[in-house]
Short mmCIF file of C-alpha atoms and ligand atoms in Angstrom, two decimals:
data_model
loop_
_atom_site.label_atom_id
_atom_site.label_comp_id
_atom_site.label_asym_id
_atom_site.label_seq_id
_atom_site.Cartn_x
_atom_site.Cartn_y
_atom_site.Cartn_z
CA MET A 1 6.50 -48.84 0.28
CA ASP A 2 4.44 -49.10 -2.87
CA SER A 3 5.44 -46.42 -5.33
CA ALA A 4 1.86 -45.91 -6.56
CA ILE A 5 0.73 -45.06 -3.03
CA PHE A 6 3.64 -42.69 -2.77
CA PHE A 7 2.78 -40.88 -5.97
CA ASN A 8 -0.92 -40.79 -5.17
CA GLN A 9 -0.07 -39.25 -1.86
CA LEU A 10 2.26 -36.84 -3.59
CA PHE A 11 -0.54 -35.65 -5.81
CA ALA A 12 -3.02 -35.40 -2.94
CA GLY A 13 -0.38 -33.30 -1.18
CA LEU A 14 -0.15 -31.05 -4.19
CA SER A 15 -3.86 -30.26 -4.23
CA THR A 16 -3.86 -29.67 -0.46
CA ALA A 17 -0.89 -27.41 -1.04
CA SER A 18 -2.74 -25.44 -3.65
CA ILE A 19 -5.63 -24.78 -1.26
CA LEU A 20 -3.16 -23.73 1.40
CA LEU A 21 -1.58 -21.50 -1.17
CA MET A 22 -4.76 -19.51 -1.68
CA ILE A 23 -5.33 -19.12 2.03
CA ALA A 24 -1.72 -18.16 2.59
CA ALA A 25 -1.68 -15.73 -0.33
CA GLY A 26 -4.65 -13.92 1.21
CA LEU A 27 -2.98 -13.79 4.61
CA ALA A 28 0.30 -12.62 3.10
CA ILE A 29 -1.33 -9.90 1.02
CA ILE A 30 -3.22 -8.58 4.03
CA TYR A 31 -0.16 -8.72 6.26
CA GLY A 32 2.19 -7.38 3.60
CA SER A 33 -0.09 -4.45 2.77
CA MET A 34 -1.34 -3.26 6.11
CA GLY A 35 0.69 -5.17 8.68
CA VAL A 36 -2.44 -6.87 9.96
CA ILE A 37 -2.16 -10.43 11.22
CA ASN A 38 -5.67 -11.53 10.40
CA LEU A 39 -6.71 -14.16 12.89
CA ALA A 40 -10.19 -14.23 11.37
CA HIS A 41 -8.79 -15.60 8.12
CA GLY A 42 -9.70 -19.19 8.92
CA GLU A 43 -13.28 -18.05 9.43
CA PHE A 44 -13.31 -16.55 5.94
CA VAL A 45 -12.42 -20.02 4.69
CA MET A 46 -15.20 -21.46 6.82
CA LEU A 47 -17.71 -18.89 5.58
CA GLY A 48 -16.71 -19.69 2.01
CA ALA A 49 -17.44 -23.34 2.70
CA TYR A 50 -20.81 -22.61 4.32
CA ALA A 51 -21.77 -20.21 1.55
CA THR A 52 -21.12 -22.99 -0.97
CA TRP A 53 -23.12 -25.40 1.14
CA ALA A 54 -26.00 -22.94 1.47
CA LEU A 55 -26.07 -22.16 -2.25
CA GLN A 56 -26.17 -25.88 -2.99
CA THR A 57 -28.69 -26.81 -0.30
CA PHE A 58 -31.14 -23.94 -0.56
CA PHE A 59 -30.75 -22.78 -4.13
CA GLY A 60 -29.55 -25.93 -5.82
CA LEU A 61 -26.56 -24.13 -7.26
CA GLY A 62 -23.56 -26.24 -8.15
CA MET A 63 -20.06 -25.37 -7.09
CA LEU A 64 -18.96 -23.98 -10.42
CA ILE A 65 -21.67 -21.33 -10.42
CA SER A 66 -21.16 -20.75 -6.70
CA LEU A 67 -17.45 -19.95 -6.92
CA PRO A 68 -17.81 -16.40 -8.26
CA LEU A 69 -20.72 -15.75 -5.89
CA VAL A 70 -18.67 -16.95 -2.93
CA PHE A 71 -15.77 -14.80 -4.08
CA VAL A 72 -17.96 -11.69 -4.07
CA ALA A 73 -19.83 -12.56 -0.86
CA ILE A 74 -16.78 -13.33 1.27
CA GLY A 75 -14.99 -10.36 -0.25
CA ALA A 76 -17.90 -8.20 0.92
CA VAL A 77 -17.71 -9.68 4.41
CA GLY A 78 -13.98 -8.92 4.48
CA TRP A 79 -14.58 -5.40 3.24
CA LEU A 80 -17.16 -4.75 5.95
CA ILE A 81 -14.89 -6.11 8.67
CA GLU A 82 -12.04 -3.95 7.44
CA LYS A 83 -14.23 -0.84 7.33
CA GLY A 84 -15.99 -1.54 10.61
CA ILE A 85 -13.17 -2.78 12.78
CA VAL A 86 -9.70 -3.25 11.33
CA SER A 87 -9.40 0.22 9.79
CA ARG A 88 -9.86 1.78 13.19
CA LEU A 89 -6.89 -0.09 14.57
CA TYR A 90 -4.07 0.56 12.10
CA ASN A 91 -0.83 1.43 13.88
CA ARG A 92 -1.96 -0.75 16.77
CA PRO A 93 -0.78 -4.22 15.69
CA LEU A 94 -1.57 -5.97 18.97
CA ASP A 95 -5.10 -4.60 18.96
CA THR A 96 -5.72 -5.80 15.40
CA ILE A 97 -4.59 -9.29 16.38
CA LEU A 98 -7.01 -9.34 19.29
CA ALA A 99 -9.81 -7.75 17.30
CA THR A 100 -9.53 -10.14 14.36
CA TRP A 101 -9.32 -13.03 16.80
CA GLY A 102 -12.55 -11.79 18.35
CA VAL A 103 -14.17 -11.43 14.93
CA GLY A 104 -13.18 -15.03 14.21
CA ILE A 105 -14.82 -16.27 17.39
CA VAL A 106 -17.97 -14.30 16.69
CA LEU A 107 -18.22 -15.68 13.16
CA GLN A 108 -17.67 -19.23 14.40
CA GLN A 109 -20.31 -18.84 17.10
CA ALA A 110 -22.76 -17.19 14.72
CA ILE A 111 -22.53 -20.15 12.37
CA THR A 112 -22.76 -22.62 15.24
CA LEU A 113 -25.88 -20.92 16.57
CA GLY A 114 -27.48 -20.28 13.21
CA ILE A 115 -26.68 -23.48 11.34
CA GLY A 116 -25.46 -25.86 14.01
CA SER A 117 -22.16 -27.53 14.71
CA GLN A 118 -22.81 -30.79 12.86
CA SER A 119 -20.83 -31.51 9.72
CA ARG A 120 -22.24 -30.43 6.39
CA PHE A 121 -21.35 -31.93 3.07
CA VAL A 122 -21.14 -30.45 -0.37
CA GLN A 123 -21.21 -32.37 -3.64
CA ARG A 124 -18.31 -31.81 -5.94
CA PRO A 125 -19.29 -30.82 -9.47
CA GLU A 126 -20.39 -33.94 -11.37
CA ILE A 127 -18.17 -33.24 -14.32
CA PHE A 128 -15.18 -33.71 -11.99
CA ASP A 129 -16.32 -37.10 -10.72
CA GLY A 130 -13.98 -39.90 -11.59
CA ASN A 131 -10.26 -40.21 -11.91
CA LEU A 132 -7.49 -40.13 -14.38
CA PHE A 133 -5.35 -43.24 -14.47
CA PHE A 134 -1.70 -43.33 -15.41
CA GLY A 135 -0.74 -46.94 -14.86
CA ASP A 136 -0.96 -47.40 -11.09
CA LEU A 137 -1.29 -43.69 -10.51
CA VAL A 138 -4.80 -42.48 -9.76
CA ILE A 139 -5.47 -38.78 -10.01
CA SER A 140 -8.86 -37.51 -8.95
CA ASN A 141 -10.35 -35.13 -11.48
CA TYR A 142 -11.62 -32.93 -8.71
CA ARG A 143 -8.18 -32.55 -7.17
CA LEU A 144 -6.88 -31.64 -10.59
CA PHE A 145 -9.60 -29.01 -10.80
CA ILE A 146 -8.59 -27.59 -7.40
CA LEU A 147 -5.01 -27.37 -8.57
CA GLY A 148 -6.10 -25.56 -11.71
CA VAL A 149 -8.30 -23.04 -9.92
CA SER A 150 -5.65 -22.30 -7.29
CA LEU A 151 -2.90 -21.78 -9.79
CA GLY A 152 -5.28 -19.66 -11.84
CA MET A 153 -6.09 -17.51 -8.82
CA LEU A 154 -2.40 -17.18 -8.02
CA LEU A 155 -1.76 -15.98 -11.57
CA VAL A 156 -4.68 -13.54 -11.32
CA THR A 157 -3.27 -12.26 -8.03
CA TYR A 158 0.15 -11.82 -9.55
CA LEU A 159 -1.26 -9.90 -12.50
CA LEU A 160 -3.44 -7.82 -10.21
CA LEU A 161 -0.43 -6.78 -8.16
CA THR A 162 1.99 -6.18 -11.00
CA ARG A 163 -0.01 -5.27 -14.09
CA THR A 164 -2.98 -3.24 -12.93
CA GLU A 165 -3.35 0.28 -11.68
CA PHE A 166 -4.82 -1.05 -8.47
CA GLY A 167 -1.67 -3.12 -7.98
CA THR A 168 0.55 -0.10 -8.54
CA LYS A 169 -1.50 1.89 -6.05
CA LEU A 170 -1.30 -0.89 -3.50
CA ARG A 171 2.46 -1.20 -3.91
CA ALA A 172 2.78 2.56 -3.59
CA VAL A 173 0.73 2.64 -0.40
CA ILE A 174 2.76 -0.24 1.06
CA GLN A 175 6.01 1.64 0.50
CA ASN A 176 4.92 5.13 1.47
CA ARG A 177 1.36 5.75 2.50
CA GLU A 178 1.73 9.48 3.02
CA ILE A 179 3.28 10.24 -0.33
CA SER A 180 0.75 7.96 -2.03
CA GLU A 181 -2.05 10.07 -0.60
CA CYS A 182 -0.23 13.17 -1.79
CA TYR A 183 -0.63 11.72 -5.28
CA GLY A 184 -4.34 11.15 -5.14
CA ILE A 185 -4.38 7.55 -3.92
CA ARG A 186 -7.08 6.84 -1.34
CA ALA A 187 -5.11 4.61 0.96
CA GLU A 188 -8.13 3.63 3.06
CA ARG A 189 -9.92 2.42 -0.04
CA VAL A 190 -6.89 0.49 -1.24
CA TYR A 191 -6.67 -1.15 2.18
CA GLY A 192 -10.36 -2.01 2.22
CA LEU A 193 -10.24 -3.61 -1.23
CA THR A 194 -7.04 -5.47 -0.45
CA PHE A 195 -8.52 -6.91 2.71
CA ALA A 196 -11.62 -7.85 0.76
CA TYR A 197 -9.53 -9.56 -1.90
CA GLY A 198 -7.58 -11.55 0.69
CA ALA A 199 -10.84 -12.61 2.32
CA ALA A 200 -12.30 -13.56 -1.06
CA LEU A 201 -9.31 -15.81 -1.78
CA ALA A 202 -9.91 -17.53 1.56
CA GLY A 203 -13.59 -17.90 0.66
CA ILE A 204 -12.70 -19.60 -2.64
CA ALA A 205 -10.34 -21.92 -0.78
CA GLY A 206 -13.20 -22.78 1.58
CA ALA A 207 -15.54 -23.45 -1.32
CA LEU A 208 -13.04 -25.71 -3.06
CA VAL A 209 -12.26 -27.72 0.03
CA THR A 210 -15.90 -28.52 0.91
CA PRO A 211 -16.14 -31.78 -1.06
CA LEU A 212 -12.91 -33.04 0.51
CA ILE A 213 -13.40 -32.33 4.20
CA SER A 214 -16.55 -31.92 6.20
CA THR A 215 -17.78 -28.39 6.70
CA THR A 216 -17.92 -27.40 10.37
CA PRO A 217 -17.72 -24.06 12.18
CA THR A 218 -14.16 -24.80 13.30
CA MET A 219 -12.84 -26.10 10.00
CA GLY A 220 -10.89 -22.92 9.30
CA THR A 221 -8.66 -23.23 12.31
CA THR A 222 -6.43 -26.10 11.19
CA LEU A 223 -6.19 -24.79 7.66
CA VAL A 224 -5.22 -21.34 8.75
CA VAL A 225 -2.51 -22.60 11.07
CA ASP A 226 -0.89 -24.31 8.10
CA ALA A 227 -1.38 -21.16 6.05
CA PHE A 228 0.40 -19.12 8.71
CA LEU A 229 3.27 -21.57 8.58
CA VAL A 230 3.36 -21.16 4.82
CA VAL A 231 3.60 -17.40 5.14
CA ILE A 232 6.36 -17.62 7.73
CA VAL A 233 8.32 -20.16 5.72
CA GLY A 234 7.79 -18.46 2.38
CA GLY A 235 8.70 -14.96 3.47
CA VAL A 236 6.16 -12.20 3.65
CA GLY A 237 5.73 -10.20 0.50
CA SER A 238 6.84 -12.90 -1.87
CA LEU A 239 4.24 -14.73 -3.93
CA VAL A 240 6.91 -17.09 -5.22
CA GLY A 241 8.02 -17.84 -1.67
CA THR A 242 4.40 -18.43 -0.66
CA ALA A 243 3.91 -20.81 -3.58
CA LEU A 244 7.10 -22.74 -2.82
CA ALA A 245 6.33 -22.92 0.87
CA SER A 246 2.77 -24.14 0.39
CA GLY A 247 4.13 -26.84 -1.93
CA LEU A 248 6.69 -27.87 0.65
CA ILE A 249 4.33 -27.81 3.59
CA GLY A 250 1.44 -29.45 1.75
CA GLU A 251 3.75 -32.22 0.56
CA ALA A 252 5.67 -32.59 3.78
CA SER A 253 2.50 -32.91 5.78
CA ALA A 254 1.04 -35.44 3.33
CA MET A 255 4.26 -37.47 3.28
CA LEU A 256 5.03 -37.35 6.96
CA SER A 257 1.44 -38.31 7.81
CA MET A 258 1.67 -41.22 5.45
CA ILE A 259 4.98 -42.49 6.79
CA PHE A 260 4.21 -41.86 10.46
CA ASN A 261 0.75 -40.89 11.62
CA ASP A 262 -1.06 -37.54 11.57
CA THR A 263 0.12 -36.33 14.95
CA THR A 264 3.73 -37.42 14.60
CA GLY A 265 3.67 -36.03 11.09
CA ARG A 266 2.60 -32.61 12.30
CA ILE A 267 5.14 -32.56 15.09
CA LEU A 268 7.94 -33.41 12.68
CA LEU A 269 6.67 -30.72 10.29
CA LEU A 270 6.75 -28.13 13.05
CA VAL A 271 10.26 -29.16 14.05
CA ALA A 272 11.37 -28.80 10.44
CA ILE A 273 9.81 -25.35 10.22
CA ILE A 274 11.37 -24.20 13.46
CA LEU A 275 14.76 -25.31 12.15
CA LEU A 276 14.17 -23.50 8.89
CA ILE A 277 13.17 -20.27 10.63
CA ARG A 278 16.24 -20.63 12.84
CA PHE A 279 18.49 -20.60 9.78
CA ARG A 280 16.44 -18.45 7.39
CA PRO A 281 14.49 -16.07 9.61
CA THR A 282 13.17 -14.04 6.69
CA GLY A 283 11.76 -17.05 4.86
CA LEU A 284 12.71 -18.90 1.70
CA ILE A 285 12.48 -15.93 -0.64
CA PRO A 286 12.87 -12.73 1.37
CA GLN A 287 12.35 -9.28 -0.10
CA THR A 288 15.78 -8.22 -1.24
CA VAL A 289 15.35 -4.50 -1.71
CA ARG A 290 14.42 -2.61 1.40
CA GLY A 291 11.45 -0.26 1.27
CA MET B 1 -4.70 31.02 -5.28
CA LEU B 2 -3.69 30.14 -1.73
CA GLU B 3 -4.88 32.03 1.31
CA ALA B 4 -4.17 31.41 4.98
CA ARG B 5 -6.18 33.17 7.68
CA ASN B 6 -5.23 32.76 11.33
CA LEU B 7 -3.90 29.33 10.51
CA TYR B 8 -2.75 27.08 13.36
CA SER B 9 -1.43 23.56 12.94
CA TYR B 10 -0.81 20.85 15.50
CA TYR B 11 1.04 17.59 15.95
CA GLY B 12 -0.75 15.84 18.77
CA LYS B 13 -1.18 18.44 21.45
CA SER B 14 1.75 20.62 20.46
CA VAL B 15 1.09 23.62 18.28
CA VAL B 16 3.65 23.97 15.49
CA LEU B 17 2.21 26.78 13.36
CA GLN B 18 0.65 29.80 15.01
CA ASP B 19 -1.56 32.40 13.48
CA LEU B 20 -0.23 32.39 9.93
CA ASN B 21 -1.68 34.81 7.42
CA PHE B 22 -0.59 35.04 3.82
CA ASP B 23 -1.83 35.25 0.23
CA LEU B 24 -0.40 33.76 -2.89
CA GLU B 25 -1.34 35.19 -6.28
CA PRO B 26 -1.84 32.82 -9.21
CA GLY B 27 1.38 32.46 -11.16
CA SER B 28 3.56 33.84 -8.42
CA MET B 29 6.29 32.29 -6.33
CA LEU B 30 6.40 32.51 -2.56
CA ALA B 31 9.63 31.71 -0.75
CA VAL B 32 9.36 30.42 2.80
CA LEU B 33 12.54 31.02 4.78
CA GLY B 34 13.74 30.38 8.28
CA ARG B 35 16.17 28.39 10.37
CA ASN B 36 15.83 24.68 10.96
CA GLY B 37 12.87 23.60 13.04
CA VAL B 38 10.81 26.79 12.71
CA GLY B 39 7.92 25.08 10.91
CA LYS B 40 8.57 25.45 7.18
CA THR B 41 8.01 21.80 6.41
CA THR B 42 5.01 21.79 8.70
CA LEU B 43 3.52 24.63 6.66
CA LEU B 44 3.70 22.57 3.46
CA ARG B 45 2.42 19.49 5.28
CA THR B 46 -0.45 21.55 6.62
CA ILE B 47 -1.35 22.61 3.09
CA MET B 48 -1.39 18.89 2.12
CA GLY B 49 -3.41 17.97 5.19
CA LEU B 50 -0.67 15.86 6.73
CA THR B 51 -0.64 17.31 10.22
CA ASP B 52 -2.88 16.03 12.99
CA ARG B 53 -5.15 19.04 13.31
CA THR B 54 -5.52 22.62 12.14
CA LYS B 55 -7.42 25.68 13.22
CA GLY B 56 -8.23 28.77 11.19
CA ASP B 57 -8.80 28.90 7.45
CA LEU B 58 -6.92 27.79 4.41
CA PHE B 59 -8.29 28.35 0.92
CA PHE B 60 -7.07 27.01 -2.39
CA SER B 61 -8.58 28.56 -5.53
CA GLY B 62 -11.26 29.98 -3.26
CA GLU B 63 -12.23 26.59 -1.83
CA PRO B 64 -11.71 25.82 1.85
CA LEU B 65 -9.20 23.03 2.38
CA GLY B 66 -10.01 22.43 6.03
CA ASP B 67 -11.94 19.16 5.84
CA ARG B 68 -10.39 17.80 2.65
CA ARG B 69 -8.44 14.58 2.78
CA THR B 70 -4.88 14.62 1.49
CA ASP B 71 -5.76 12.73 -1.70
CA GLU B 72 -8.57 15.21 -2.41
CA ARG B 73 -6.17 18.13 -2.06
CA ALA B 74 -3.87 16.41 -4.54
CA MET B 75 -6.78 15.96 -6.94
CA MET B 76 -7.51 19.69 -6.62
CA GLY B 77 -4.14 20.30 -8.24
CA ILE B 78 -1.62 20.71 -5.43
CA GLY B 79 1.67 19.02 -6.29
CA TYR B 80 3.94 18.29 -3.34
CA VAL B 81 7.68 17.66 -3.51
CA PRO B 82 8.55 16.81 0.08
CA GLN B 83 11.78 17.40 1.94
CA GLY B 84 13.97 14.34 1.46
CA ARG B 85 12.23 13.72 -1.90
CA GLU B 86 10.44 10.52 -0.88
CA VAL B 87 10.76 8.85 -4.21
CA VAL B 88 9.21 5.37 -3.98
CA PRO B 89 12.34 3.23 -3.69
CA ARG B 90 11.17 -0.05 -5.24
CA PHE B 91 9.32 1.67 -8.06
CA THR B 92 11.10 2.34 -11.30
CA VAL B 93 11.46 5.91 -12.48
CA ALA B 94 8.58 5.24 -14.90
CA GLU B 95 6.36 3.92 -12.10
CA ASN B 96 7.19 6.88 -9.87
CA LEU B 97 6.17 9.22 -12.68
CA LYS B 98 3.02 7.23 -13.36
CA MET B 99 2.15 7.59 -9.69
CA GLY B 100 2.12 11.36 -10.26
CA THR B 101 -0.62 10.96 -12.87
CA PHE B 102 -2.92 9.29 -10.30
CA ALA B 103 -3.68 12.80 -9.04
CA ARG B 104 -4.94 13.98 -12.42
CA LYS B 105 -8.53 15.05 -12.67
CA ASP B 106 -8.76 14.16 -16.35
CA GLY B 107 -7.82 10.53 -15.64
CA LYS B 108 -5.04 10.58 -18.23
CA ARG B 109 -2.02 8.42 -17.48
CA ALA B 110 0.46 9.70 -20.05
CA ILE B 111 3.45 11.58 -18.65
CA PRO B 112 3.38 15.14 -20.06
CA ASP B 113 6.24 15.83 -22.48
CA LYS B 114 7.43 18.77 -20.43
CA VAL B 115 8.61 16.38 -17.71
CA PHE B 116 11.14 14.83 -20.08
CA ASP B 117 11.95 18.16 -21.70
CA LEU B 118 12.91 19.56 -18.32
CA PHE B 119 14.58 16.37 -17.05
CA PRO B 120 15.85 14.32 -20.01
CA ILE B 121 17.62 12.00 -17.60
CA LEU B 122 14.28 10.62 -16.43
CA LYS B 123 13.67 9.19 -19.89
CA GLU B 124 17.12 7.66 -20.02
CA PHE B 125 16.78 6.09 -16.55
CA SER B 126 13.13 5.16 -16.88
CA GLU B 127 13.64 1.50 -15.91
CA ARG B 128 15.95 2.15 -12.95
CA ARG B 129 14.62 1.87 -9.45
CA GLY B 130 13.96 5.12 -7.64
CA GLY B 131 16.03 3.92 -4.70
CA ASP B 132 19.09 3.42 -6.92
CA LEU B 133 19.27 7.03 -8.17
CA SER B 134 21.62 9.66 -6.77
CA GLY B 135 20.20 12.40 -4.58
CA GLY B 136 20.09 14.90 -7.42
CA GLN B 137 18.42 12.44 -9.76
CA GLN B 138 15.87 11.60 -7.09
CA GLN B 139 15.09 15.28 -6.70
CA GLN B 140 14.53 15.58 -10.44
CA LEU B 141 12.30 12.54 -10.28
CA ALA B 142 10.35 13.97 -7.34
CA ILE B 143 9.73 17.21 -9.21
CA GLY B 144 8.92 15.26 -12.38
CA ARG B 145 6.41 13.17 -10.44
CA ALA B 146 4.66 16.31 -9.22
CA LEU B 147 4.63 17.79 -12.73
CA ALA B 148 3.13 14.57 -14.11
CA MET B 149 -0.12 15.49 -12.38
CA ASN B 150 -0.25 18.85 -14.16
CA PRO B 151 -0.50 20.73 -10.89
CA LYS B 152 -2.02 24.18 -10.47
CA MET B 153 0.35 24.84 -7.59
CA LEU B 154 3.65 23.27 -6.67
CA LEU B 155 5.00 22.94 -3.12
CA LEU B 156 8.78 22.48 -3.03
CA ASP B 157 10.53 21.71 0.25
CA GLU B 158 14.25 22.48 0.12
CA PRO B 159 14.68 21.06 -3.38
CA THR B 160 18.43 21.66 -3.43
CA GLU B 161 19.24 20.35 0.05
CA GLY B 162 22.11 17.87 0.01
CA ILE B 163 22.49 17.80 -3.75
CA GLN B 164 25.69 17.96 -5.80
CA PRO B 165 26.35 21.58 -6.92
CA ASN B 166 26.09 21.02 -10.67
CA ILE B 167 22.56 19.67 -10.30
CA VAL B 168 21.59 22.44 -7.86
CA GLN B 169 21.89 25.00 -10.63
CA GLU B 170 19.93 22.84 -13.04
CA ILE B 171 17.10 22.45 -10.53
CA GLU B 172 17.04 26.16 -9.76
CA GLU B 173 16.75 26.90 -13.46
CA VAL B 174 13.88 24.46 -13.82
CA ILE B 175 12.05 26.05 -10.89
CA GLN B 176 12.37 29.48 -12.49
CA THR B 177 11.32 28.15 -15.88
CA LEU B 178 8.24 26.54 -14.37
CA ASN B 179 7.27 29.74 -12.65
CA VAL B 180 8.10 32.26 -15.35
CA GLU B 181 7.48 30.39 -18.60
CA HIS B 182 4.83 27.89 -17.54
CA GLY B 183 3.14 30.32 -15.14
CA LEU B 184 3.03 27.73 -12.36
CA THR B 185 2.26 28.97 -8.86
CA ILE B 186 5.01 27.84 -6.49
CA VAL B 187 5.62 27.75 -2.76
CA LEU B 188 9.34 27.24 -2.26
CA VAL B 189 10.95 26.42 1.07
CA GLU B 190 14.56 27.44 0.66
CA GLN B 191 17.77 27.92 2.62
CA ASN B 192 19.57 29.70 -0.22
CA ILE B 193 18.68 33.35 0.25
CA ASP B 194 20.30 34.49 -2.98
CA PHE B 195 18.18 32.16 -5.02
CA ALA B 196 15.03 33.09 -3.10
CA ARG B 197 15.71 36.78 -3.74
CA ARG B 198 16.31 36.19 -7.43
CA ALA B 199 13.39 33.88 -8.05
CA CYS B 200 10.52 34.75 -5.77
CA ASP B 201 7.84 37.42 -5.94
CA ARG B 202 7.18 37.36 -2.23
CA PHE B 203 8.84 35.83 0.78
CA LEU B 204 7.98 35.08 4.35
CA VAL B 205 10.42 34.39 7.12
CA MET B 206 9.29 32.09 9.90
CA ASP B 207 10.47 31.73 13.46
CA LYS B 208 9.01 29.46 16.12
CA GLY B 209 6.00 28.65 14.00
CA GLN B 210 5.10 32.26 13.26
CA VAL B 211 5.70 34.63 10.37
CA VAL B 212 8.17 37.25 11.59
CA VAL B 213 8.86 39.15 8.36
CA SER B 214 7.27 39.08 4.96
CA GLY B 215 7.57 41.19 1.86
CA ARG B 216 8.43 41.36 -1.80
CA GLY B 217 11.33 39.30 -3.12
CA GLU B 218 13.60 42.24 -3.84
CA ASP B 219 13.16 43.49 -0.27
CA LEU B 220 14.82 40.40 1.11
CA ASN B 221 17.93 42.23 2.34
CA ASP B 222 20.95 41.32 4.40
CA GLU B 223 19.52 42.79 7.55
CA ILE B 224 16.62 40.36 7.47
CA ALA B 225 18.99 37.56 6.59
CA ASN B 226 21.31 38.35 9.47
CA LYS B 227 18.57 38.75 11.98
CA HIS B 228 16.43 35.72 11.21
CA LEU B 229 18.34 33.36 9.00
CA THR B 230 21.94 33.08 10.18
CA PHE B 231 22.84 30.90 13.11
N1 ADP C 1 5.64 14.62 13.09
C1 ADP C 1 5.89 15.53 14.05
N2 ADP C 1 5.40 15.36 15.31
C2 ADP C 1 5.64 16.26 16.28
N3 ADP C 1 6.37 17.38 16.11
C3 ADP C 1 6.90 17.61 14.90
C4 ADP C 1 6.70 16.70 13.81
N4 ADP C 1 7.35 17.18 12.73
C5 ADP C 1 7.93 18.33 13.12
N5 ADP C 1 7.66 18.61 14.42
C6 ADP C 1 8.13 19.77 15.17
O1 ADP C 1 7.65 20.91 14.51
C7 ADP C 1 8.64 21.92 14.50
C8 ADP C 1 8.83 22.41 13.10
O2 ADP C 1 9.41 21.39 12.32
P1 ADP C 1 9.59 21.54 10.75
O3 ADP C 1 8.32 22.00 10.18
O4 ADP C 1 10.12 20.24 10.24
O5 ADP C 1 10.70 22.66 10.63
P2 ADP C 1 11.57 23.13 9.38
O6 ADP C 1 11.06 22.46 8.17
O7 ADP C 1 11.42 24.61 9.37
O8 ADP C 1 12.97 22.74 9.67
C9 ADP C 1 9.88 21.33 15.12
O9 ADP C 1 9.97 21.81 16.45
C10 ADP C 1 9.63 19.86 15.12
O10 ADP C 1 10.22 19.27 16.26
MG1 MG C 2 12.03 21.21 6.84
#
């Protein structure tokens, strides 16, 4: 095999991984904070993509300007869904799974009915057209941009959780909701904002991915399956684990698909993950101190 | 400061507190006594709004608490030190104390000096995790956390339960200091009758969710103890 193809694939895998990372970080934060397995998460990605498309098509806004708007808009959608539906179902994990699944279907159908099921395309920002060349190695500027934004968002998330008062409140609520409320923390609000933040991350991921894959109402599904795998492999509650796992899964799926084909690649990836879970059930980097 | 009128409290369908009536003067200390399972903890949890439902009236500083959320009651100045301490295990001592300040009305986040004056060990151990402290140290941290919010009233649930004897005395002294010197209003759930008699202005003895005897601290005699508090 040509080594340039290998390295190009490696880099493509890295940018896919970084998108997965944002989706998975959102899922993990929502699950780690309120124990909710959010099956509507893929639809937040999809909505982020459509929002970017709509801003570009109807308002002529480029992606760079759209990113913060998408962040706020999808965050608001997440917040509303948490307030309207999810918050009524805490302590009923099975019901939240079903409810978020239902929300996902509704969102998909709403987009299909309102906008149609045909693929939509979004232009990447012009300043990221072109490639960087290192000998035989070709790195697309846009993929480099994706990598930068994702890592930036991961850093922001880390700082939010560890360095801000909101982060302290969230970590308090995760460990002991009752005592947190006894110290003035409004747990419901913390939950709502956390859910919104996780949704907003998914929205950003959706916006970033639009120039690379076609935007359709079902686009979130595949991405979110990989993101779930990332969370399982990485270990819930560990940003480092999530980052490592999205790297591994993004790369493994890029490599395996290159060596075999897409389907065989995915099957092999799943087998590898099942083996890993068999031997490390709590993920790559489990929480070491019990709550 | 705290008034209960025909107060009932429920977990699900079962009634745990029945028809409680009591008053607590500002600056005074009320001891709540009784055998295990009679509803002492439930009384404090009811004051914090942690039971499923209540009936009757509860007033704090003249304001009805009935429909207030737990976090609002905290913001009103009620500091709660629960049974079993419930220090946040993966938080450092410093973070646990900071958490106390979240219930401050003035929005300040500095830990009041008196916390470290009363419990110097909390300064020394400030970077240790709450979960790694001994029981006695956790109790000091739990009280420190409540003091960090500058409470108007402190609820203490068996603060000396399961704690090594040398620290028990230290904690009892702090409780008296807070009440006498700092003028803090305190509700103290206690098994140690001698300490309750020494420290409290008034007491109430509970049985099966009701108040069976109440009176002034010095009237807490052996007869009451034998009848309602021994096993
Ligand atoms: N969360 C709860 N749900 C249902 N019943 C409870 C709960 N907590 C306590 N109880 C019941 O309420 C009664 C009083 O308990 P508690 O207030 O903890 O007593 P004490 O603190 O005096 O030992 C007990 O009969 C107990 O079984
Ligand atoms: Mg108790």
